[in-house]
Coordinates of C-alpha atoms and ligand atoms in Angstrom, one line a residue:
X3 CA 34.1 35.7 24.6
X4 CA 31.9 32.6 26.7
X5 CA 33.9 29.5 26.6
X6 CA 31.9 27.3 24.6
X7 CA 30.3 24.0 26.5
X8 CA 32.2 20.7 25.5
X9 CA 31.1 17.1 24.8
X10 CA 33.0 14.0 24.7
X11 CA 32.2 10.6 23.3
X12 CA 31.1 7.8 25.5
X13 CA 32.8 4.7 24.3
X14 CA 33.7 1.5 26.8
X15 CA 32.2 3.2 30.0
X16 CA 34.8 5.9 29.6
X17 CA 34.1 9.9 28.1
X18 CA 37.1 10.4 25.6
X19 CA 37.9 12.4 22.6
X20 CA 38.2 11.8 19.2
X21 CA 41.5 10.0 18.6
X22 CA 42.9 12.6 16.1
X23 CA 41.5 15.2 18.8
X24 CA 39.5 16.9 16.0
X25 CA 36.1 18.7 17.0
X26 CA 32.9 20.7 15.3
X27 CA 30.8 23.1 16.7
X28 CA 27.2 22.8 16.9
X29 CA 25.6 26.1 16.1
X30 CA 22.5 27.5 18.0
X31 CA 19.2 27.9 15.5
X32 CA 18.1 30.6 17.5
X33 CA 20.9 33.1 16.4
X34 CA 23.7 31.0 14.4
X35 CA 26.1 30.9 17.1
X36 CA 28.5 28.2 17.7
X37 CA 27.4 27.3 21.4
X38 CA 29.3 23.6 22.2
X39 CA 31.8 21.4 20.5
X40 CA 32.2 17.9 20.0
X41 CA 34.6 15.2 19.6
X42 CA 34.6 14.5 15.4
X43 CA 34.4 10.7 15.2
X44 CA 36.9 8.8 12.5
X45 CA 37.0 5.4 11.3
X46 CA 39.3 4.6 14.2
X47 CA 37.0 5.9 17.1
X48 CA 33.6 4.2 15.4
X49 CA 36.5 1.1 15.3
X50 CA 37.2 1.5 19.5
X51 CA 33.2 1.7 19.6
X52 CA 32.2 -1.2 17.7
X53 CA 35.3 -3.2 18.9
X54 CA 34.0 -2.1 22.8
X55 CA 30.2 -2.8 22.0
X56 CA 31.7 -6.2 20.5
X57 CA 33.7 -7.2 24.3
X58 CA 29.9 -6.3 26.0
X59 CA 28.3 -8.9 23.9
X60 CA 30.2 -11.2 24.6
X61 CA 30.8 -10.8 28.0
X62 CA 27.6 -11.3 30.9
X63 CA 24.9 -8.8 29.0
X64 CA 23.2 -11.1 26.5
X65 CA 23.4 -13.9 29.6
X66 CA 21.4 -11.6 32.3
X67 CA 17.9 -12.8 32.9
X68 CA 15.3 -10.3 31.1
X69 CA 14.4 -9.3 34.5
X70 CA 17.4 -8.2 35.0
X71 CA 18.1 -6.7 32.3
X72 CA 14.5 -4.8 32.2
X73 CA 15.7 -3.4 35.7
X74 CA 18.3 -0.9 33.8
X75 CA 15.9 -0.1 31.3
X76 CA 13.4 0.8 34.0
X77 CA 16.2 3.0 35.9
X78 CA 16.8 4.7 32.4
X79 CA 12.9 5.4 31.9
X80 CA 13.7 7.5 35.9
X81 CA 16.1 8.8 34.9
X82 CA 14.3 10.4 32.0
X83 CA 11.8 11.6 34.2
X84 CA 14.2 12.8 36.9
X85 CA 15.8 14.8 34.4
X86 CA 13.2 16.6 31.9
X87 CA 13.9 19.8 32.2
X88 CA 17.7 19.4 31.6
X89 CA 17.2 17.2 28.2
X90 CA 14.2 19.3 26.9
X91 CA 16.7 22.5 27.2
X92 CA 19.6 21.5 25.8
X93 CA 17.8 19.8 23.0
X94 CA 15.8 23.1 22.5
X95 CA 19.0 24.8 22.1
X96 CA 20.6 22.6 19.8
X97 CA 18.0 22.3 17.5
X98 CA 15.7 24.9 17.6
X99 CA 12.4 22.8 18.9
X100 CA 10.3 25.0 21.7
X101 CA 11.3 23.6 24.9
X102 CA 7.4 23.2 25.9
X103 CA 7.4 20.0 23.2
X104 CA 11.1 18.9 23.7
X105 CA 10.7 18.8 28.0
X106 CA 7.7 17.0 27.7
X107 CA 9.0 14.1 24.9
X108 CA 12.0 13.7 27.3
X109 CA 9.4 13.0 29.9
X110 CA 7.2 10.5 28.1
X111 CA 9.5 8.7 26.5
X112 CA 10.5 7.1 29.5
X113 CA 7.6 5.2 29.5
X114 CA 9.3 3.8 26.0
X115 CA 11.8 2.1 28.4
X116 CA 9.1 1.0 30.3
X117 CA 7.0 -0.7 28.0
X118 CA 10.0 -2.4 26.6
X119 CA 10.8 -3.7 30.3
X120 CA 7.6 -5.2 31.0
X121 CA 8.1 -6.9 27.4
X122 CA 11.8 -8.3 28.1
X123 CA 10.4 -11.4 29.3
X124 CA 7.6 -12.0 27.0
X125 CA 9.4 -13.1 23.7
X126 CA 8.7 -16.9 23.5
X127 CA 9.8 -19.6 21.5
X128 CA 8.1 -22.4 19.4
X129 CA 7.9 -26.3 19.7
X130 CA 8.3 -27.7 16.3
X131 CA 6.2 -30.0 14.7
X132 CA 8.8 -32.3 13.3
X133 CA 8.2 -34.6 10.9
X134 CA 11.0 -37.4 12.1
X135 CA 10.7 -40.0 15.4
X136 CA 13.1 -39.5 18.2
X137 CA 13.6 -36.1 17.5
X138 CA 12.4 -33.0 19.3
X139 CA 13.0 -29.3 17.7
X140 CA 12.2 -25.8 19.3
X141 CA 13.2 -22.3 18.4
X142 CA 14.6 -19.6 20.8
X143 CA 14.8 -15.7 20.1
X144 CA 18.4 -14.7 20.4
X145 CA 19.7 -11.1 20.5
X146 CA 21.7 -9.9 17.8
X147 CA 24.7 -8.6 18.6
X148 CA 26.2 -5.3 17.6
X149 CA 23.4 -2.5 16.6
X150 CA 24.2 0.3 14.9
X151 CA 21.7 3.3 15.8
X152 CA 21.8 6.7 13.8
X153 CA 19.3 9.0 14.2
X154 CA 18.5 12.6 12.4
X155 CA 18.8 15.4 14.7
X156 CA 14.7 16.5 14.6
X157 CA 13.7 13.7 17.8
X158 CA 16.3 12.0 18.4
X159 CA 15.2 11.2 21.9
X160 CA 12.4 9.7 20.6
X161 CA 14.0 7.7 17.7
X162 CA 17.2 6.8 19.9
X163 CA 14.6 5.0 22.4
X164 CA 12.4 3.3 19.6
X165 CA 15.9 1.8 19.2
X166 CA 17.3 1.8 22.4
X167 CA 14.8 -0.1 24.7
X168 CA 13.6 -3.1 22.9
X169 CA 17.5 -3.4 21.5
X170 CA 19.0 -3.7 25.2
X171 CA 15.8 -5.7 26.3
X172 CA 17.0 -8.3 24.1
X173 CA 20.6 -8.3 25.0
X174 CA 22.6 -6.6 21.9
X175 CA 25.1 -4.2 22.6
X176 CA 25.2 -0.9 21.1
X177 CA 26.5 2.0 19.3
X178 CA 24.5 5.2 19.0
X179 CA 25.6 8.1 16.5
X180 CA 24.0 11.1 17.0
X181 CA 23.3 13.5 14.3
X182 CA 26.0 15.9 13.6
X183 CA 23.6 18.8 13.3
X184 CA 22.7 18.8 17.0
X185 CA 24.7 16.0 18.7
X186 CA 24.3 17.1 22.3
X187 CA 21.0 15.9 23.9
X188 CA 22.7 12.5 22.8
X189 CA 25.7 13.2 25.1
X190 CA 23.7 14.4 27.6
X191 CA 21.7 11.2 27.5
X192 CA 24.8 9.2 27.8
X193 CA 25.5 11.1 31.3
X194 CA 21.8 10.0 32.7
X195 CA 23.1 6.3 30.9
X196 CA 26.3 6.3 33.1
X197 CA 24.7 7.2 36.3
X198 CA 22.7 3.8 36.1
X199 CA 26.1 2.0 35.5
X200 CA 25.2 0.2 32.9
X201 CA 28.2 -2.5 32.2
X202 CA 30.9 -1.2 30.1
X203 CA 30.6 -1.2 26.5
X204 CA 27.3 -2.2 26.2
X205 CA 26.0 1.6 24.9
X206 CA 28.6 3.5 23.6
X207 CA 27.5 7.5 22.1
X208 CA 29.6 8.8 19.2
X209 CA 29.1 11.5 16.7
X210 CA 30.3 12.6 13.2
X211 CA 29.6 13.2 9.4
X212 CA 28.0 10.6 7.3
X213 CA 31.5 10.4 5.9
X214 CA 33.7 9.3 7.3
X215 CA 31.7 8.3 11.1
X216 CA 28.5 7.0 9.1
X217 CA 30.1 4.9 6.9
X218 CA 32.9 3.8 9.2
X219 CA 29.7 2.5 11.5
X220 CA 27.4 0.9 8.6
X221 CA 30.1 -1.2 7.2
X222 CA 32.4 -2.1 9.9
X223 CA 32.2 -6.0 10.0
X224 CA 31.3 -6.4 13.4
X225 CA 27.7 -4.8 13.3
X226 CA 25.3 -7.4 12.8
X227 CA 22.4 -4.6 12.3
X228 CA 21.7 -0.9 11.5
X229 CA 18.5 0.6 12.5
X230 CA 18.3 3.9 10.6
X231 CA 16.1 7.0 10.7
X232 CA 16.9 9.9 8.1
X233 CA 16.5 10.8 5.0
X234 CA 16.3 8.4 1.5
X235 CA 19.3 9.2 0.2
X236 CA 21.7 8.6 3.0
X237 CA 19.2 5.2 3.7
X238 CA 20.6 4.7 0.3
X239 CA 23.9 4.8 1.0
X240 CA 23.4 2.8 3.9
X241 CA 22.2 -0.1 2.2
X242 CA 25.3 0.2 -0.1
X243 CA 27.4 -0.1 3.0
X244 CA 25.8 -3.0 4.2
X245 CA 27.3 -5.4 1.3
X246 CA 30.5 -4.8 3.1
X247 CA 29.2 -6.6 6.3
X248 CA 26.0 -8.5 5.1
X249 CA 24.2 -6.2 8.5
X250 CA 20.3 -6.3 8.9
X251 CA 18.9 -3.0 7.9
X252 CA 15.7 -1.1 9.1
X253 CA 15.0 2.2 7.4
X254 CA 12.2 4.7 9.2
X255 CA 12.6 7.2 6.3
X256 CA 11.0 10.7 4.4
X257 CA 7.5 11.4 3.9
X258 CA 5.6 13.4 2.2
X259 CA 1.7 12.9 3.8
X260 CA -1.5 13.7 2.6
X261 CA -4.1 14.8 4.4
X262 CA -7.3 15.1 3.7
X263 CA -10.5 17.2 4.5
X264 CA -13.9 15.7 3.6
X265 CA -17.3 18.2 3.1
X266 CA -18.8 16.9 6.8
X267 CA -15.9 17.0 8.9
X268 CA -15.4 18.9 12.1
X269 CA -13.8 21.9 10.8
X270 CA -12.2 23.1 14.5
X271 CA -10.9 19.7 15.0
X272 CA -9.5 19.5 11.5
X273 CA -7.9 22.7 12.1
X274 CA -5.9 22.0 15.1
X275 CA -4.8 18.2 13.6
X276 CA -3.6 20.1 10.5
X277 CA -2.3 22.8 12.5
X278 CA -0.1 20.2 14.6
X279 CA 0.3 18.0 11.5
X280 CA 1.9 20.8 9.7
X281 CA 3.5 23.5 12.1
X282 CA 4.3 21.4 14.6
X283 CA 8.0 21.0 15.4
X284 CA 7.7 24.0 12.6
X285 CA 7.1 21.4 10.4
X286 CA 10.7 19.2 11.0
X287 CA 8.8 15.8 11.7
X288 CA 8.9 12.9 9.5
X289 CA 5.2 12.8 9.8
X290 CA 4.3 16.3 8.7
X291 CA 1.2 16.7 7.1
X292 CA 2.0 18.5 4.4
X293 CA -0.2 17.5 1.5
X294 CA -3.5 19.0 2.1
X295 CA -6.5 18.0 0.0
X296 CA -9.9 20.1 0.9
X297 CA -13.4 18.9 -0.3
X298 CA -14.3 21.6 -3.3
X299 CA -18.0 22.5 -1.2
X300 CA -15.7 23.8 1.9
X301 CA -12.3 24.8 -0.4
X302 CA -12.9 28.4 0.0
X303 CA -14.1 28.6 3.8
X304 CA -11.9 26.0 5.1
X305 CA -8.7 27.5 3.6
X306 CA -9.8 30.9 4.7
X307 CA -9.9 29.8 8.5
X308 CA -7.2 27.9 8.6
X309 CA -5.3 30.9 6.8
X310 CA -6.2 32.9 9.7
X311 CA -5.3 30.2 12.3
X312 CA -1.8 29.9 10.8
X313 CA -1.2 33.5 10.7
X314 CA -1.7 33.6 14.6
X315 CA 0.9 31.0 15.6
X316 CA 3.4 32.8 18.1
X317 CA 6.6 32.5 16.8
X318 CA 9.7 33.5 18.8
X319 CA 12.6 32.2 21.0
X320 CA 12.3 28.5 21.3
X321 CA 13.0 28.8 25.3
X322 CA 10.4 30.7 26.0
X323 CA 7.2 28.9 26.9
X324 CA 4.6 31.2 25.5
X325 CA 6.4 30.2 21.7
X326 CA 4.7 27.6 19.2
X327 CA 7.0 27.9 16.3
X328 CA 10.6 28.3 16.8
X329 CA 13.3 28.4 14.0
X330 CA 14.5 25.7 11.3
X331 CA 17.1 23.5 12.8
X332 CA 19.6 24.7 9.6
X333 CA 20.4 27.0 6.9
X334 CA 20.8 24.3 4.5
X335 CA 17.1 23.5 5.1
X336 CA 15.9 27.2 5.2
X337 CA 17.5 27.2 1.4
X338 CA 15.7 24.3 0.1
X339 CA 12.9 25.7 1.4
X340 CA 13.1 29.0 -0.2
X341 CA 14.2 27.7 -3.7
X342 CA 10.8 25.2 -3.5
X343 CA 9.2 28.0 -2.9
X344 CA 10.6 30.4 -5.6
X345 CA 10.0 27.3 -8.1
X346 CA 6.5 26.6 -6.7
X347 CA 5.1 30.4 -7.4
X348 CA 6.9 30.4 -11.4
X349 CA 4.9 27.1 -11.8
X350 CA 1.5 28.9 -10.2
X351 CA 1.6 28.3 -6.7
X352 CA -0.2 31.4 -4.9
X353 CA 0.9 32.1 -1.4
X354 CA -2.3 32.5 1.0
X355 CA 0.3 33.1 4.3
X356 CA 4.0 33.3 4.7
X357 CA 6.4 32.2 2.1
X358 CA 9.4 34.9 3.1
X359 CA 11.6 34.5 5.6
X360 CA 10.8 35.7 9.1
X361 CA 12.0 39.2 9.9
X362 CA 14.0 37.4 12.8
X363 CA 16.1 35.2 10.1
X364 CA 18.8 38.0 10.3
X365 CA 20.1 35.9 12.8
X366 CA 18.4 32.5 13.1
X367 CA 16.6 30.8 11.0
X368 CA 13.2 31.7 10.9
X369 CA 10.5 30.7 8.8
X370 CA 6.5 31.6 9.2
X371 CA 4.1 29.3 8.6
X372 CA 3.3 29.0 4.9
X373 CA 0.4 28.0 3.1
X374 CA 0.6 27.7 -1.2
X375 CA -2.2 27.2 -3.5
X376 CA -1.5 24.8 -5.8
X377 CA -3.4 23.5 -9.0
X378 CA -1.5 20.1 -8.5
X379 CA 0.8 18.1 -6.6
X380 CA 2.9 18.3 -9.1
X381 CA 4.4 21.1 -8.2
X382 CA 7.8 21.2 -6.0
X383 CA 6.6 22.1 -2.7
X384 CA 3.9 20.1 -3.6
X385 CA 5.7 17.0 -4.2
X386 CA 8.7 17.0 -2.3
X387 CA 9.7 16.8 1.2
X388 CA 10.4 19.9 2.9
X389 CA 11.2 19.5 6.3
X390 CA 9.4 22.5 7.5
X391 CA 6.1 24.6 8.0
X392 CA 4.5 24.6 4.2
X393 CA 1.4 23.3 3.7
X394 CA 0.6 22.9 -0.2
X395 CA -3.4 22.6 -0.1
X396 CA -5.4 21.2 -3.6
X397 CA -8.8 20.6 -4.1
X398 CA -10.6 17.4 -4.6
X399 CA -14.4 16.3 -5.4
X400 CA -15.3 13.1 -4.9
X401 CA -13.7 9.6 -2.5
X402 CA -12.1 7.9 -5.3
X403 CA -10.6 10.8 -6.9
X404 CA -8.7 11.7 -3.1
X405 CA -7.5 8.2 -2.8
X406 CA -5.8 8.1 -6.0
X407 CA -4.2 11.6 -5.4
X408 CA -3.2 10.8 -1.8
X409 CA -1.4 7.3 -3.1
X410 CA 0.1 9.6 -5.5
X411 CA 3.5 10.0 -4.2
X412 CA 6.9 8.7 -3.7
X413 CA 7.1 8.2 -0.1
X414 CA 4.2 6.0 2.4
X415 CA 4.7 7.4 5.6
X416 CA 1.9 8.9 7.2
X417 CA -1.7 10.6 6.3
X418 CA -5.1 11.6 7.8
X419 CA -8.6 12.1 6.9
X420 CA -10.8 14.1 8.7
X421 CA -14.6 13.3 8.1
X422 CA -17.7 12.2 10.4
X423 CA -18.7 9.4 8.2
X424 CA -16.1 6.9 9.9
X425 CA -17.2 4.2 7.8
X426 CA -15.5 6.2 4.8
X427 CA -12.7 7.0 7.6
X428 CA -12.3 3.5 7.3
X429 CA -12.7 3.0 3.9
X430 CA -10.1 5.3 2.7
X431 CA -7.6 4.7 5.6
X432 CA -7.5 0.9 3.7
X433 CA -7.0 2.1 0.7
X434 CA -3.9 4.7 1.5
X435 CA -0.7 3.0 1.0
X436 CA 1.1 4.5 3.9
X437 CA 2.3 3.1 7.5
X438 CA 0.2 5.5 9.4
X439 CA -3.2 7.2 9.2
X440 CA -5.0 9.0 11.5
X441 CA -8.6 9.5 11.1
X442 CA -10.0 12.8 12.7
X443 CA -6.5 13.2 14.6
X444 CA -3.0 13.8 14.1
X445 CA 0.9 13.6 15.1
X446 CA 0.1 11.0 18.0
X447 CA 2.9 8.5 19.0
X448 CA 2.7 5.6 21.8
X449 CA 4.8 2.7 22.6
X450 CA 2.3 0.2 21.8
X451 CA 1.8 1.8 18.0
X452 CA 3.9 0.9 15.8
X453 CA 5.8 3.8 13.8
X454 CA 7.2 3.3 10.1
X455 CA 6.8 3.8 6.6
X456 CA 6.2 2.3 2.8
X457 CA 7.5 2.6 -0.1
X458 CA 10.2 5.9 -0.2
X459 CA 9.6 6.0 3.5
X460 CA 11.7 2.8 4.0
X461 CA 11.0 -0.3 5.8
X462 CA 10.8 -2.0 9.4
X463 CA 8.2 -1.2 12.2
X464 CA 9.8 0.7 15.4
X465 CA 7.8 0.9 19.0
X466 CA 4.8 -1.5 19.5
X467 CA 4.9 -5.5 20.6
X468 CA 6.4 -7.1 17.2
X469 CA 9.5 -4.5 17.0
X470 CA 10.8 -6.2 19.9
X471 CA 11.6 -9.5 17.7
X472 CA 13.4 -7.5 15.3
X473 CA 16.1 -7.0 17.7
X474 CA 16.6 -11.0 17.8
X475 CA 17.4 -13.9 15.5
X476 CA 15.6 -17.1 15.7
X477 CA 17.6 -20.2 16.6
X478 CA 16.2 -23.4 15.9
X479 CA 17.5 -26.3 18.3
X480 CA 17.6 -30.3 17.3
X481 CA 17.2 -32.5 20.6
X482 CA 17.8 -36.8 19.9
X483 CA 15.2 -38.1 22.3
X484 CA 15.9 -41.7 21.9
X485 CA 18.0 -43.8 24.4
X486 CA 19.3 -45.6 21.8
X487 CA 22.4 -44.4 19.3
X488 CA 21.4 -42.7 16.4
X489 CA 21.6 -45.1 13.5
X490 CA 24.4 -45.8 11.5
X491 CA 25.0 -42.8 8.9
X492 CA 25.5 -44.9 5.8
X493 CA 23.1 -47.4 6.7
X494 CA 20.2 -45.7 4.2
X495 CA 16.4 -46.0 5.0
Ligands
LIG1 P1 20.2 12.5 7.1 O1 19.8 11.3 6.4 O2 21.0 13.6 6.4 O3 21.0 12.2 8.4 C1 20.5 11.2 9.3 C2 21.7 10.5 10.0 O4 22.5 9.8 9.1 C3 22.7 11.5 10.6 O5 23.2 11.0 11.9 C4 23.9 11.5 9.6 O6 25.1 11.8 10.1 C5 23.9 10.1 9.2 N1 24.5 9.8 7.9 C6 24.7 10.7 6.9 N2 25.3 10.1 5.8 C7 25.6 8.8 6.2 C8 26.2 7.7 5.6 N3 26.7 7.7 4.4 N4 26.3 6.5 6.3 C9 25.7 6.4 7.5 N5 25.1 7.5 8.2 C10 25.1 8.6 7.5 O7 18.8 13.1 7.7 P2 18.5 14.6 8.3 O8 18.5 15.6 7.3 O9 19.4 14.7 9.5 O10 17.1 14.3 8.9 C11 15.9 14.6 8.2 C12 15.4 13.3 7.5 O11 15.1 12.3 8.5 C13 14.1 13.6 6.8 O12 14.0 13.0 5.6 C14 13.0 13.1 7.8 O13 11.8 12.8 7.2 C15 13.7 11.9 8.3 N6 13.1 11.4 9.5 C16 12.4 10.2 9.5 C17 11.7 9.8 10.6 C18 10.9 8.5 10.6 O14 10.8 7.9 11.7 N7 10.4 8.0 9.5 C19 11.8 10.5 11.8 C20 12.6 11.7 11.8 C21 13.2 12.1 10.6

């Protein structure tokens, strides 16, 4: 039998294990197969990592000039860069994503680290206009303090750096906890980290279970704030937590988007946006399209071309490069799926492609693209998030009607509308109540845009210019600019 590859935690500058010395395996999507272990975090080792985040903050990090501080973030971005390949493979292995999409987001989100670099010495203060003589007031942005950072397991190289960079530009100290369902492109993060030597204690890696690691980290009473990507209940439980230590919360949550297809649209380009939206990542992205509403003049065309385009997605090992769907990151998820499914077809829903498992699920777990008919979006796989490549397509007639129907959900993370009239483009992107749309285009990401959700989809901007304050506190300092003493205190008027 191959010795399976082991992970440690990185906590104070120094790779240890758990203190009880207990471990899980991470399984391999591809086949089921236990392929690494890792250290299981308790209360006590999320205790040494907050207590050791805690030390760095107060020691010289928060005191370094931006500059200086921008020059590790730069050196992390290289690193990044240098080391692609390595990242986008283990990742792919861990969780299932082709490695053509998880080698390239390694690669770009360097520039993540950049763009928060260039911005560490751009956050300014105020002069106040006070409304006293001999006084002078001004307000300074002041980092934080200890960050908590959990991310899901679908990008979390991507949602560790929306994190990450701006957090360190500031000055706070970290501690990252990587999902438990695919933990090691984390770790081997944390060895790029070292190489830059970084002081000690300023990010420290750990993993675990929601309980106890999660909830060790989200109430311990040194962490000042918990910036959290995942799913609505666990945000829930998070917020619960957070009474314990009064922390800051930011919640990048579930979604369920809505996207939709207008009579004059470009009908290739809405293809591959709905394509990526939808089967993308096989579907495991926050921002899955996965509500799609088709104008009723096109219904029948549309869907029978996209039908067709679906059913010639190469699905296969995740490794190899020629792949554009790989498995579902988990069981659990392949199960939700299928009962969604099963109740979606007794309610009505009529497959058009897919909706069995994938002949190669006797090992991994694959899942074809699907597409379901549905009268409403009523219906389960209509209405509820899925994590994974089902597309639930309705019909609509007129501008108002879609607007209603796409606001017509729990969750306000993302949506697109594909027309060639860009003043409705406009029109309708206004009146969706979602963070995100895209308007003929889809699944795009940059440093400068910011990335977050409404309603069910939680709350708090990451990447772009103003998510760089919400890794600081404003101070407001009182200056006495007369020569003389101030007056006696109980001398009134
Ligand atoms: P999840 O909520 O189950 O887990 C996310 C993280 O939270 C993991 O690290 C987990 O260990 C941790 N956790 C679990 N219980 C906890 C607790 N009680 N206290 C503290 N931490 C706890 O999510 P998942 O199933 O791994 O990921 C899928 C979800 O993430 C989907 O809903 C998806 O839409 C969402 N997501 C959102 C975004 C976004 O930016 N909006 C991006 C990616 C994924």
């Amino acid at each position: 039998m191959t010795k399976l590859k082991h992970y440690q935690m990185f906590i104070n500058g120094e790779w240890v294990e758990a203190e009880n010395k207990k471990t899980f395996e991470t399984l391999n999507p591809e086949n089921n197969k236990p392929w690494a272990t890792v250290p299981e975090a308790s209360s006590k080792d999320v205790d040494k990592a907050v207590k050791a985040a805690q030390k760095a903050f107060d020691g010289e990090w928060p005191k370094l000039l931006p500059r200086e501080r921008a020059k590790f973030l730069r050196a992390i971005g290289e690193q990044l860069r240098e080391n692609a390949e390595l990242l986008g493979k283990i990742e792919t292995i861990d969780t299932g994503k082709i490695f053509r999409e998880t080698k390239k987001q390694a690669n770009y989100i360097a520039e993540y680290y950049d763009y928060y670099a260039g911005l560490a010495d751009k956050v300014e203060g105020t002069v106040l206009p006070i409304d006293k003589p001999n006084v002078q007031a001004l307000t300074t942005r002041i980092p934080i303090g200890v960050i908590a950072a959990i991310v899901p397991w679908n990008s979390q190289m991507f949602l560790t750096a929306t994190k990450l960079a701006p957090a360190l530009a500031m000055g706070n100290t970290i501690v990252l906890k990587s999902s438990e369902l695919a933990p090691a492109v984390i770790f081997e993060f944390a060895k790029l980290v070292e190489k830059i030597d970084l002081p000690k204690g300023v990010l420290n890696v750990i993993t675990g279970f929601g309980d106890p690691c999660g909830k060790a980290l989200t109430s311990h009473d040194l962490v000042e704030k918990v910036a959290f990507t995942g799913g609505p209940e666990t945000a829930r439980h998070i917020i619960r937590n957070s009474a314990e230590n009064l922390s800051e919360v930011s919640l990048e949550l579930g979604g369920k988007s809505p996207v939709a297809v207008f009579n004059d649209a470009n009908q290739e380009n809405a293809i591959n946006g709905i394509v990526a939206g939808i089967f993308g990542a096989t579907g495991q992205s926050c921002i899955a399209g996965s509500r799609l509403y088709i104008q009723e003049e096109i219904y029948n065309d549309f869907l029978k071309k996209l039908t067709e385009r679906a059913e010639k997605i190469k699905i296969g090992t995740p490794l190899n490069t020629e792949t554009e769907m790989g498995p579902l990151n988990n069981f659990k998820q392949l199960e939700i799926i299928e009962n969604n499914i099963k109740k979606t077809i007794e309610q009505g829903g009529k497959i058009k492609t897919g909706g069995k498992r994938h002949s190669f699920s006797n090992e991994g777990y694959y899942f074809p693209p699907t597409i379901i008919e549905c009268d409403n979006h009523n219906l389960p796989a209509a209405e509820n998030e899925l994590f994974g490549p089902i597309l639930s397509v309705m019909k609509f007639k007129t501008e108002e009607e879609i607007i209603k129907k796409m606001n017509d959900n729990k969750y306000g993370l993302s949506s697109g509308v594909y027309t060639s009239d860009l003043a409705r483009g406009m029109r309708v992107s206004k009146a969706i109540r979602a963070g995100i749309t895209f308007v003929n285009t889809y699944r795009l990401i940059s440093p400068s845009a910011p990335f977050g959700g409404i309603k069910d989809s939680g709350y708090g901007k990451e990447a772009g210019i103003e998510s760089i304050k919400d890794y600081t506190r404003i101070k407001t300092t009182w200056f006495y600019t007369s020569d003389k003493p101030i007056p006696d205190p109980f001398t009134i008027g």
